[in-house]
Amino acid sequence: MLLLTLLSLFFCWMIISTIKSPTPFTQYDLFAVLLFLGLALLCAKLPYERWSFSRFLTKNAIVIAENPNATVHCNTAFDSIFDNDLRAGHANPRTGEIVFQHSWCKALKDHLASPKNPNQQELFSIHLFTHEAMHARGERNEKKTDCQAIQRDYRTAKLLGIPADIAKENAMNFYQTYYPRHPYFSPKCVPGSDWDEGLHDSTWNS
């Protein structure tokens, strides 16, 4: 991704150099400028899309985490080389920084583009986003964090643009089908328990 950004900047520099050349501007120069412009835009497309999606996730993580300092970063394959924590996602409760591995950001993006009948990874991606947002909210206990996320999966899905009926169906599907088999499962995570926060739009109450 960094290489693509540098290439885009290089082609922009080539455009400026061609236009500012002291020699008369020719039809060949026009063709070169258009070619460099096309290459610059092409190279900038993926970095821009990644930046834009991370910004979108950050805006919504702030709401879900109730933390104005929450930020979301989607790792590239290159970023992962220098990431000491290779879990699907991780968050710092102190700083509010959330990081997702490349494949999980892609799964979430694919899920938002086509939310009906998600595959297992896409379904998990919404819950992963909510789970890490709960860490950014300040919770450190993994099982309690996951229960807080369970109760907000429906809210998160709607906030990210998924229609309410599909968001509800997917959130309940995760809670009833996948959550009982998850390492962070807790029998305390049920309606009416001490961990039930009584949210008006909780996954199991809405």
mmCIF file of N, CA and C in Angstrom, residues 3-4 9 13 15 17 19 24 28 71-72 109 136 164 167 173 189 191 194-195 199 204:
data_model
loop_
_atom_site.group_PDB
_atom_site.id
_atom_site.type_symbol
_atom_site.label_atom_id
_atom_site.label_comp_id
_atom_site.label_asym_id
_atom_site.label_seq_id
_atom_site.Cartn_x
_atom_site.Cartn_y
_atom_site.Cartn_z
ATOM 1 N N LEU A 3 3.855 1.399 -1.220
ATOM 2 C CA LEU A 3 4.467 1.457 -2.549
ATOM 3 C C LEU A 3 3.518 2.102 -3.553
ATOM 4 N N LEU A 4 2.238 1.742 -3.490
ATOM 5 C CA LEU A 4 1.249 2.326 -4.402
ATOM 6 C C LEU A 4 1.125 3.833 -4.174
ATOM 7 N N LEU A 9 2.397 9.354 -6.076
ATOM 8 C CA LEU A 9 3.085 10.640 -5.916
ATOM 9 C C LEU A 9 4.143 10.844 -7.005
ATOM 10 N N TRP A 13 4.343 13.859 -9.696
ATOM 11 C CA TRP A 13 5.562 14.646 -9.931
ATOM 12 C C TRP A 13 5.907 14.686 -11.420
ATOM 13 N N ILE A 15 3.770 14.539 -13.848
ATOM 14 C CA ILE A 15 2.823 15.459 -14.489
ATOM 15 C C ILE A 15 3.306 16.899 -14.350
ATOM 16 N N SER A 17 6.330 17.960 -13.709
ATOM 17 C CA SER A 17 7.579 18.147 -14.451
ATOM 18 C C SER A 17 7.320 18.345 -15.936
ATOM 19 N N ILE A 19 4.509 19.485 -17.354
ATOM 20 C CA ILE A 19 3.836 20.768 -17.595
ATOM 21 C C ILE A 19 4.800 21.941 -17.457
ATOM 22 N N PRO A 24 8.569 23.710 -25.499
ATOM 23 C CA PRO A 24 7.164 23.911 -25.887
ATOM 24 C C PRO A 24 6.315 22.657 -25.610
ATOM 25 N N TYR A 28 2.503 15.184 -27.785
ATOM 26 C CA TYR A 28 3.113 14.063 -27.064
ATOM 27 C C TYR A 28 3.090 14.333 -25.563
ATOM 28 N N THR A 71 -9.913 4.906 17.555
ATOM 29 C CA THR A 71 -9.476 4.954 16.154
ATOM 30 C C THR A 71 -9.409 3.528 15.624
ATOM 31 N N VAL A 72 -9.587 3.376 14.330
ATOM 32 C CA VAL A 72 -9.520 2.053 13.709
ATOM 33 C C VAL A 72 -8.488 2.083 12.591
ATOM 34 N N LYS A 109 -15.886 -5.399 5.133
ATOM 35 C CA LYS A 109 -16.281 -4.578 3.987
ATOM 36 C C LYS A 109 -17.197 -5.363 3.055
ATOM 37 N N ALA A 136 -11.920 -0.779 23.511
ATOM 38 C CA ALA A 136 -11.621 0.650 23.411
ATOM 39 C C ALA A 136 -12.477 1.455 24.387
ATOM 40 N N ALA A 164 -32.294 -3.005 9.436
ATOM 41 C CA ALA A 164 -32.601 -3.482 10.787
ATOM 42 C C ALA A 164 -32.981 -4.953 10.827
ATOM 43 N N ALA A 167 -29.894 -7.016 10.201
ATOM 44 C CA ALA A 167 -28.998 -6.845 11.344
ATOM 45 C C ALA A 167 -29.461 -7.686 12.520
ATOM 46 N N ASN A 173 -28.307 -14.849 15.004
ATOM 47 C CA ASN A 173 -27.667 -16.045 14.464
ATOM 48 C C ASN A 173 -26.301 -16.249 15.114
ATOM 49 N N CYS A 189 -23.791 -14.680 30.140
ATOM 50 C CA CYS A 189 -24.215 -13.761 29.078
ATOM 51 C C CYS A 189 -25.601 -14.135 28.572
ATOM 52 N N PRO A 191 -30.061 -12.869 28.982
ATOM 53 C CA PRO A 191 -30.973 -11.823 29.467
ATOM 54 C C PRO A 191 -31.301 -12.021 30.946
ATOM 55 N N ASP A 194 -26.468 -10.692 35.628
ATOM 56 C CA ASP A 194 -25.720 -9.523 36.086
ATOM 57 C C ASP A 194 -25.023 -8.817 34.929
ATOM 58 N N TRP A 195 -24.741 -9.562 33.858
ATOM 59 C CA TRP A 195 -24.058 -8.964 32.709
ATOM 60 C C TRP A 195 -25.032 -8.331 31.708
ATOM 61 N N LEU A 199 -29.928 -2.724 27.739
ATOM 62 C CA LEU A 199 -29.952 -1.773 26.632
ATOM 63 C C LEU A 199 -31.293 -1.826 25.922
ATOM 64 N N TRP A 204 -30.663 -9.193 22.213
ATOM 65 C CA TRP A 204 -31.666 -10.157 22.657
ATOM 66 C C TRP A 204 -32.974 -9.522 23.144
#
